Amino acid sequence: MREMVQETRLHPSDLIYPLFLHEGVNNEQPISSLPGVSRLSPDLALEKAKEARDLGIPALLLFGIVPDEIKDGEGSIAFDPNNIVCEGIRQIKQACPEIGLIADLCFCEYTDHGHCGPLTSCGNGAGLNVDNEQTCDALGRQAVVLAEAGADVIAPSGMMDGMVTAIRDALDEAGFNHTPVMSYAAKFASSFYGPFREAAGCALGAYADAPKDRKGYQMNSANAKEALREVEADIAQGADMLIVKPGMPYLDILRQTVDLSDMPVFSYHVSGEYAMLKAAAAKGWLDYQECLLESLLAFKRAGASGIITYGALDAASAL
Ligand code: PBG
């Protein structure tokens, strides 16, 4: 009877699995702050893709990790059609075409200062900050490079104003008018991204006169109304799907975003949320699997179309 009246359900098709691609062959580098998650060379990423596909997971979210030596102020490796993400996309597309490939679109993994776009002087003596307009142009260029490599969906995560318009225009102009944009519409400047920054090597601090946080473009955790303005702006610019991020601490924002529109809305259960479950389970304080499934079900209950989670393979196996 309880089954019969259950209001929401979790299914493997609700889940998106993030993958960190890095150079080499048969090269797996575990991420200490994300137990069970590794940086993978394209051949190993392909094996993971097949595993995810066989579990019924519909899509992967791809991140590129590059050595510090090839980073620069603009993150120009992002424009190279032979960069690690493009290489990974080509290999997975060829041998495992059944799984969808969502390319995270940002520059923080590729810049030597770790910010999400090129820096410029603020012009008021306040030092450097991200150049919003230049970053939007660059995002358009990077989106086309990723689409040419075979990305099915482009997911801009940098929270630049006007980024969806810039990306949509660039994709359309290059003939990719069928490539959807899944925008991180409401992304908060969160400390829950800590383990990701270790994984991606995008810590801030290399430039003395650049900000030591991302509050110049990511949102203030205190603001819900502003989050809805960000969501409305992305819809008006032509976004096809939306992401609210982080996950559990922002379920109210997720719910309000779902109520505001008919768009598919995804929640990102971020690195710190996953790491907390793993750490508590390692101490014997929580049951990892049960707490993971309960967390993911909460996103469905709050109205999410799906969830990006490092626990996707674990959850799909359990389901
Ligand atoms: C890049 C990006 C970040 C995350 C996803 N894309 C880091 C950040 O914004 O600092 C975080 C993901 C996670 O913590 O799991 N802009």
Short mmCIF file of C-alpha atoms and ligand atoms in Angstrom, two decimals:
data_model
loop_
_atom_site.label_atom_id
_atom_site.label_comp_id
_atom_site.label_asym_id
_atom_site.label_seq_id
_atom_site.Cartn_x
_atom_site.Cartn_y
_atom_site.Cartn_z
CA MET A 1 0.00 0.00 0.00
CA ARG A 2 2.85 2.37 0.82
CA GLU A 3 4.37 1.65 -2.60
CA MET A 4 1.03 2.31 -4.24
CA VAL A 5 0.64 5.77 -2.73
CA GLN A 6 4.29 6.82 -2.97
CA GLU A 7 4.43 10.29 -4.54
CA THR A 8 7.92 10.41 -6.01
CA ARG A 9 10.41 7.82 -7.16
CA LEU A 10 14.07 7.73 -7.95
CA HIS A 11 15.21 6.01 -11.14
CA PRO A 12 18.65 5.60 -12.76
CA SER A 13 17.40 7.77 -15.63
CA ASP A 14 17.24 10.69 -13.17
CA LEU A 15 20.99 10.65 -12.65
CA ILE A 16 23.90 12.44 -14.34
CA TYR A 17 27.42 11.25 -13.54
CA PRO A 18 30.33 13.76 -13.49
CA LEU A 19 33.67 12.61 -14.92
CA PHE A 20 37.08 14.27 -14.61
CA LEU A 21 39.19 13.75 -17.73
CA HIS A 22 42.96 14.07 -17.70
CA GLU A 23 45.85 13.13 -19.95
CA GLY A 24 47.48 9.79 -20.52
CA VAL A 25 46.55 6.19 -21.16
CA ASN A 26 45.38 3.84 -18.42
CA ASN A 27 45.97 6.75 -16.06
CA GLU A 28 43.76 6.79 -12.97
CA GLN A 29 44.44 9.30 -10.22
CA PRO A 30 42.12 8.93 -7.21
CA ILE A 31 40.86 12.17 -5.64
CA SER A 32 41.47 11.90 -1.92
CA SER A 33 38.66 14.24 -0.90
CA LEU A 34 36.16 12.37 -3.12
CA PRO A 35 36.52 8.69 -2.20
CA GLY A 36 35.50 6.50 -5.13
CA VAL A 37 36.06 9.28 -7.69
CA SER A 38 39.19 9.59 -9.86
CA ARG A 39 40.68 11.67 -12.60
CA LEU A 40 40.62 9.38 -15.62
CA SER A 41 42.41 9.23 -18.95
CA PRO A 42 40.02 9.00 -21.93
CA ASP A 43 40.36 5.18 -22.26
CA LEU A 44 39.37 4.68 -18.60
CA ALA A 45 36.63 7.30 -18.87
CA LEU A 46 35.22 5.24 -21.72
CA GLU A 47 35.05 2.19 -19.42
CA LYS A 48 33.16 4.29 -16.83
CA ALA A 49 30.85 5.56 -19.54
CA LYS A 50 29.95 2.00 -20.49
CA GLU A 51 29.38 1.12 -16.84
CA ALA A 52 27.07 4.11 -16.45
CA ARG A 53 25.22 3.28 -19.67
CA ASP A 54 24.71 -0.34 -18.55
CA LEU A 55 23.21 0.94 -15.28
CA GLY A 56 20.68 3.08 -17.16
CA ILE A 57 22.32 6.46 -16.51
CA PRO A 58 21.44 8.72 -19.46
CA ALA A 59 24.30 11.22 -19.40
CA LEU A 60 27.74 12.20 -18.15
CA LEU A 61 28.93 15.69 -17.18
CA LEU A 62 32.51 16.14 -18.39
CA PHE A 63 35.27 18.25 -16.83
CA GLY A 64 38.80 18.67 -18.17
CA ILE A 65 41.82 18.71 -15.87
CA VAL A 66 45.09 20.03 -17.26
CA PRO A 67 48.66 20.36 -15.88
CA ASP A 68 49.57 23.78 -14.45
CA GLU A 69 52.22 24.29 -17.17
CA ILE A 70 49.61 24.72 -19.90
CA LYS A 71 47.37 27.13 -18.00
CA ASP A 72 47.47 30.84 -18.81
CA GLY A 73 45.55 34.02 -18.01
CA GLU A 74 42.84 33.33 -20.60
CA GLY A 75 42.57 29.56 -20.25
CA SER A 76 43.36 29.31 -23.95
CA ILE A 77 43.78 25.52 -23.93
CA ALA A 78 39.96 25.50 -23.87
CA PHE A 79 39.99 26.61 -27.55
CA ASP A 80 42.27 23.77 -28.67
CA PRO A 81 40.20 21.13 -30.51
CA ASN A 82 42.69 18.52 -29.29
CA ASN A 83 42.37 19.36 -25.60
CA ILE A 84 41.58 16.64 -23.10
CA VAL A 85 37.81 17.16 -22.98
CA CYS A 86 37.49 17.09 -26.79
CA GLU A 87 39.67 13.96 -26.89
CA GLY A 88 37.51 12.30 -24.21
CA ILE A 89 34.29 13.26 -26.00
CA ARG A 90 35.52 11.80 -29.29
CA GLN A 91 36.57 8.51 -27.70
CA ILE A 92 33.36 8.04 -25.71
CA LYS A 93 31.15 9.09 -28.62
CA GLN A 94 32.79 6.58 -30.90
CA ALA A 95 32.65 3.55 -28.62
CA CYS A 96 29.67 4.31 -26.39
CA PRO A 97 27.31 6.53 -28.41
CA GLU A 98 24.29 5.56 -26.27
CA ILE A 99 25.25 7.83 -23.38
CA GLY A 100 24.67 11.58 -23.54
CA LEU A 101 27.66 13.87 -23.12
CA ILE A 102 27.13 17.15 -21.31
CA ALA A 103 30.21 19.38 -21.44
CA ASP A 104 30.74 21.67 -18.46
CA LEU A 105 31.71 25.03 -19.91
CA CYS A 106 33.98 27.21 -17.80
CA PHE A 107 37.55 28.52 -17.70
CA CYS A 108 38.49 27.98 -14.06
CA GLU A 109 40.11 24.61 -14.77
CA TYR A 110 42.29 26.23 -17.46
CA THR A 111 43.32 29.66 -16.12
CA ASP A 112 46.52 30.12 -14.10
CA HIS A 113 44.65 32.35 -11.61
CA GLY A 114 41.75 29.88 -11.19
CA HIS A 115 39.00 32.38 -11.97
CA CYS A 116 36.18 31.51 -14.38
CA GLY A 117 37.33 33.89 -17.13
CA PRO A 118 40.05 36.38 -18.10
CA LEU A 119 40.73 39.18 -15.62
CA THR A 120 40.59 42.91 -16.13
CA SER A 121 41.21 45.93 -13.98
CA CYS A 122 38.05 47.06 -12.22
CA GLY A 123 39.10 50.62 -12.99
CA ASN A 124 38.37 51.89 -9.50
CA GLY A 125 41.55 50.88 -7.74
CA ALA A 126 39.96 47.69 -6.47
CA GLY A 127 42.35 45.43 -8.39
CA LEU A 128 41.40 42.76 -10.89
CA ASN A 129 38.14 40.90 -11.49
CA VAL A 130 36.68 38.72 -14.21
CA ASP A 131 35.95 40.55 -17.46
CA ASN A 132 32.30 39.58 -17.98
CA GLU A 133 32.01 40.57 -21.67
CA GLN A 134 35.30 39.07 -22.76
CA THR A 135 34.40 35.88 -20.90
CA CYS A 136 31.04 35.65 -22.68
CA ASP A 137 32.76 35.88 -26.08
CA ALA A 138 35.26 33.25 -25.00
CA LEU A 139 32.48 30.97 -23.73
CA GLY A 140 30.85 31.15 -27.16
CA ARG A 141 34.13 30.08 -28.79
CA GLN A 142 34.67 27.26 -26.29
CA ALA A 143 31.09 26.03 -26.75
CA VAL A 144 31.64 25.66 -30.50
CA VAL A 145 34.91 23.74 -29.95
CA LEU A 146 33.07 21.32 -27.62
CA ALA A 147 30.10 20.93 -29.96
CA GLU A 148 32.45 20.23 -32.88
CA ALA A 149 34.09 17.49 -30.80
CA GLY A 150 30.65 15.92 -30.32
CA ALA A 151 29.23 17.28 -27.06
CA ASP A 152 25.44 16.78 -26.96
CA VAL A 153 24.71 19.52 -24.41
CA ILE A 154 26.66 22.62 -23.32
CA ALA A 155 26.48 23.46 -19.61
CA PRO A 156 27.94 26.89 -18.76
CA SER A 157 28.87 27.05 -15.07
CA GLY A 158 30.55 30.44 -14.82
CA MET A 159 27.58 32.65 -13.85
CA MET A 160 28.56 35.43 -16.29
CA ASP A 161 25.80 37.88 -17.14
CA GLY A 162 24.60 37.29 -20.70
CA MET A 163 26.43 33.97 -21.09
CA VAL A 164 23.44 32.04 -22.43
CA THR A 165 22.84 34.59 -25.22
CA ALA A 166 26.53 34.54 -26.16
CA ILE A 167 26.66 30.74 -26.27
CA ARG A 168 23.34 30.35 -28.10
CA ASP A 169 24.41 32.88 -30.75
CA ALA A 170 27.82 31.26 -31.22
CA LEU A 171 26.35 27.75 -31.48
CA ASP A 172 23.67 28.85 -33.96
CA GLU A 173 26.17 30.71 -36.09
CA ALA A 174 28.36 27.60 -36.28
CA GLY A 175 25.40 25.45 -37.31
CA PHE A 176 24.79 23.84 -33.92
CA ASN A 177 21.25 25.11 -33.55
CA HIS A 178 20.18 21.69 -32.23
CA THR A 179 22.69 21.70 -29.37
CA PRO A 180 20.87 22.58 -26.15
CA VAL A 181 22.21 24.81 -23.37
CA MET A 182 21.85 23.50 -19.83
CA SER A 183 22.64 26.59 -17.80
CA TYR A 184 23.85 26.73 -14.24
CA ALA A 185 21.25 29.42 -13.67
CA ALA A 186 21.48 29.78 -9.92
CA LYS A 187 24.93 28.90 -8.70
CA PHE A 188 25.96 30.07 -5.26
CA ALA A 189 29.46 30.99 -4.05
CA SER A 190 29.62 27.90 -1.87
CA SER A 191 32.22 26.33 0.38
CA PHE A 192 30.71 22.96 -0.50
CA TYR A 193 32.76 23.04 -3.74
CA GLY A 194 35.97 22.45 -1.71
CA PRO A 195 36.72 18.87 -2.85
CA PHE A 196 35.97 19.75 -6.50
CA ARG A 197 38.58 22.49 -6.40
CA GLU A 198 41.13 19.96 -5.22
CA ALA A 199 40.03 17.58 -7.97
CA ALA A 200 40.13 20.23 -10.69
CA GLY A 201 43.17 22.13 -9.43
CA CYS A 202 41.36 25.46 -9.65
CA ALA A 203 42.22 27.02 -6.30
CA LEU A 204 42.37 30.83 -6.25
CA GLY A 205 45.26 32.89 -4.99
CA ALA A 206 48.01 32.82 -7.64
CA TYR A 207 47.45 36.52 -8.51
CA ALA A 208 47.93 38.86 -5.55
CA ASP A 209 45.55 41.51 -6.91
CA ALA A 210 42.73 39.13 -7.92
CA PRO A 211 39.84 38.24 -5.58
CA LYS A 212 40.29 35.21 -3.33
CA ASP A 213 36.69 34.12 -3.83
CA ARG A 214 34.11 33.93 -6.64
CA LYS A 215 31.58 36.27 -5.08
CA GLY A 216 31.99 38.70 -7.99
CA TYR A 217 30.05 36.29 -10.23
CA GLN A 218 28.59 33.46 -8.11
CA MET A 219 25.62 34.25 -5.90
CA ASN A 220 25.34 35.26 -2.27
CA SER A 221 23.93 32.29 -0.29
CA ALA A 222 21.54 34.65 1.47
CA ASN A 223 19.59 35.56 -1.67
CA ALA A 224 16.55 33.70 -3.03
CA LYS A 225 14.84 36.50 -4.97
CA GLU A 226 18.06 37.26 -6.79
CA ALA A 227 18.35 33.57 -7.68
CA LEU A 228 14.95 33.76 -9.38
CA ARG A 229 16.06 36.84 -11.33
CA GLU A 230 19.09 34.86 -12.52
CA VAL A 231 16.78 32.00 -13.53
CA GLU A 232 14.43 34.34 -15.42
CA ALA A 233 17.38 35.93 -17.23
CA ASP A 234 18.67 32.55 -18.42
CA ILE A 235 15.22 31.50 -19.62
CA ALA A 236 14.83 34.79 -21.51
CA GLN A 237 18.24 34.24 -23.15
CA GLY A 238 17.22 30.84 -24.49
CA ALA A 239 18.39 28.25 -21.97
CA ASP A 240 16.85 24.81 -22.56
CA MET A 241 17.48 23.34 -19.10
CA LEU A 242 18.47 24.84 -15.77
CA ILE A 243 20.74 23.80 -12.91
CA VAL A 244 20.50 24.89 -9.29
CA LYS A 245 23.71 24.41 -7.35
CA PRO A 246 24.66 23.28 -4.68
CA GLY A 247 21.96 20.73 -3.87
CA MET A 248 20.68 19.96 -0.41
CA PRO A 249 21.41 23.32 1.25
CA TYR A 250 19.45 24.99 -1.60
CA LEU A 251 16.32 22.82 -1.90
CA ASP A 252 14.19 25.93 -1.36
CA ILE A 253 15.77 27.56 -4.42
CA LEU A 254 15.20 24.38 -6.42
CA ARG A 255 11.53 24.30 -5.45
CA GLN A 256 11.03 27.97 -6.27
CA THR A 257 12.77 27.54 -9.63
CA VAL A 258 10.53 24.58 -10.46
CA ASP A 259 7.45 26.60 -9.49
CA LEU A 260 8.57 29.60 -11.55
CA SER A 261 8.75 27.86 -14.94
CA ASP A 262 8.01 24.77 -16.99
CA MET A 263 11.70 24.23 -17.67
CA PRO A 264 13.49 21.01 -16.77
CA VAL A 265 15.45 21.85 -13.60
CA PHE A 266 18.41 19.81 -12.39
CA SER A 267 20.05 19.88 -9.02
CA TYR A 268 23.80 19.49 -8.50
CA HIS A 269 24.57 17.38 -5.43
CA VAL A 270 28.08 18.86 -5.20
CA SER A 271 31.43 17.48 -4.15
CA GLY A 272 31.23 18.61 -0.51
CA GLU A 273 27.82 17.01 -0.06
CA TYR A 274 29.08 13.69 -1.41
CA ALA A 275 32.30 13.94 0.63
CA MET A 276 30.30 14.46 3.85
CA LEU A 277 28.36 11.25 3.27
CA LYS A 278 31.53 9.31 2.47
CA ALA A 279 33.42 10.68 5.47
CA ALA A 280 30.62 9.97 7.94
CA ALA A 281 30.15 6.48 6.49
CA ALA A 282 33.89 5.79 6.81
CA LYS A 283 33.55 6.59 10.53
CA GLY A 284 30.61 4.21 10.78
CA TRP A 285 28.31 7.13 11.65
CA LEU A 286 26.00 6.94 8.61
CA ASP A 287 24.88 4.29 6.14
CA TYR A 288 26.27 5.68 2.86
CA GLN A 289 23.84 3.98 0.50
CA GLU A 290 20.71 4.72 2.51
CA CYS A 291 21.69 8.37 3.05
CA LEU A 292 22.63 8.81 -0.60
CA LEU A 293 19.28 7.44 -1.81
CA GLU A 294 17.38 9.55 0.72
CA SER A 295 19.28 12.68 -0.40
CA LEU A 296 18.60 12.00 -4.07
CA LEU A 297 14.92 11.29 -3.42
CA ALA A 298 14.69 14.67 -1.67
CA PHE A 299 15.67 16.37 -4.94
CA LYS A 300 12.90 14.53 -6.78
CA ARG A 301 10.41 15.47 -4.06
CA ALA A 302 11.44 19.11 -4.40
CA GLY A 303 10.67 18.92 -8.13
CA ALA A 304 14.00 18.21 -9.83
CA SER A 305 13.92 16.60 -13.28
CA GLY A 306 17.23 14.99 -12.43
CA ILE A 307 20.33 15.13 -10.26
CA ILE A 308 24.03 15.48 -11.02
CA THR A 309 25.82 13.36 -8.41
CA TYR A 310 29.17 11.66 -7.80
CA GLY A 311 27.08 8.87 -6.26
CA ALA A 312 25.24 8.16 -9.54
CA LEU A 313 26.83 4.74 -10.14
CA ASP A 314 26.27 3.70 -6.51
CA ALA A 315 22.68 4.89 -6.52
CA ALA A 316 21.87 3.32 -9.89
CA SER A 317 23.36 -0.02 -8.77
CA ALA A 318 21.30 0.09 -5.59
CA LEU A 319 18.14 0.93 -7.49
C1 PBG B 1 33.44 25.33 -12.42
C2 PBG B 1 32.71 24.39 -11.54
C3 PBG B 1 32.81 24.20 -10.15
C4 PBG B 1 31.98 23.13 -9.84
C5 PBG B 1 31.41 22.71 -11.03
N1 PBG B 1 31.86 23.52 -12.06
C6 PBG B 1 33.66 24.86 -9.16
C7 PBG B 1 33.42 26.26 -8.79
O1 PBG B 1 32.53 26.93 -9.29
O2 PBG B 1 34.18 26.74 -7.98
C8 PBG B 1 31.76 22.53 -8.47
C9 PBG B 1 31.27 21.13 -8.49
C10 PBG B 1 31.31 20.42 -7.19
O3 PBG B 1 31.70 20.96 -6.13
O4 PBG B 1 30.97 19.25 -7.21
N2 PBG B 1 32.99 26.63 -12.44
#
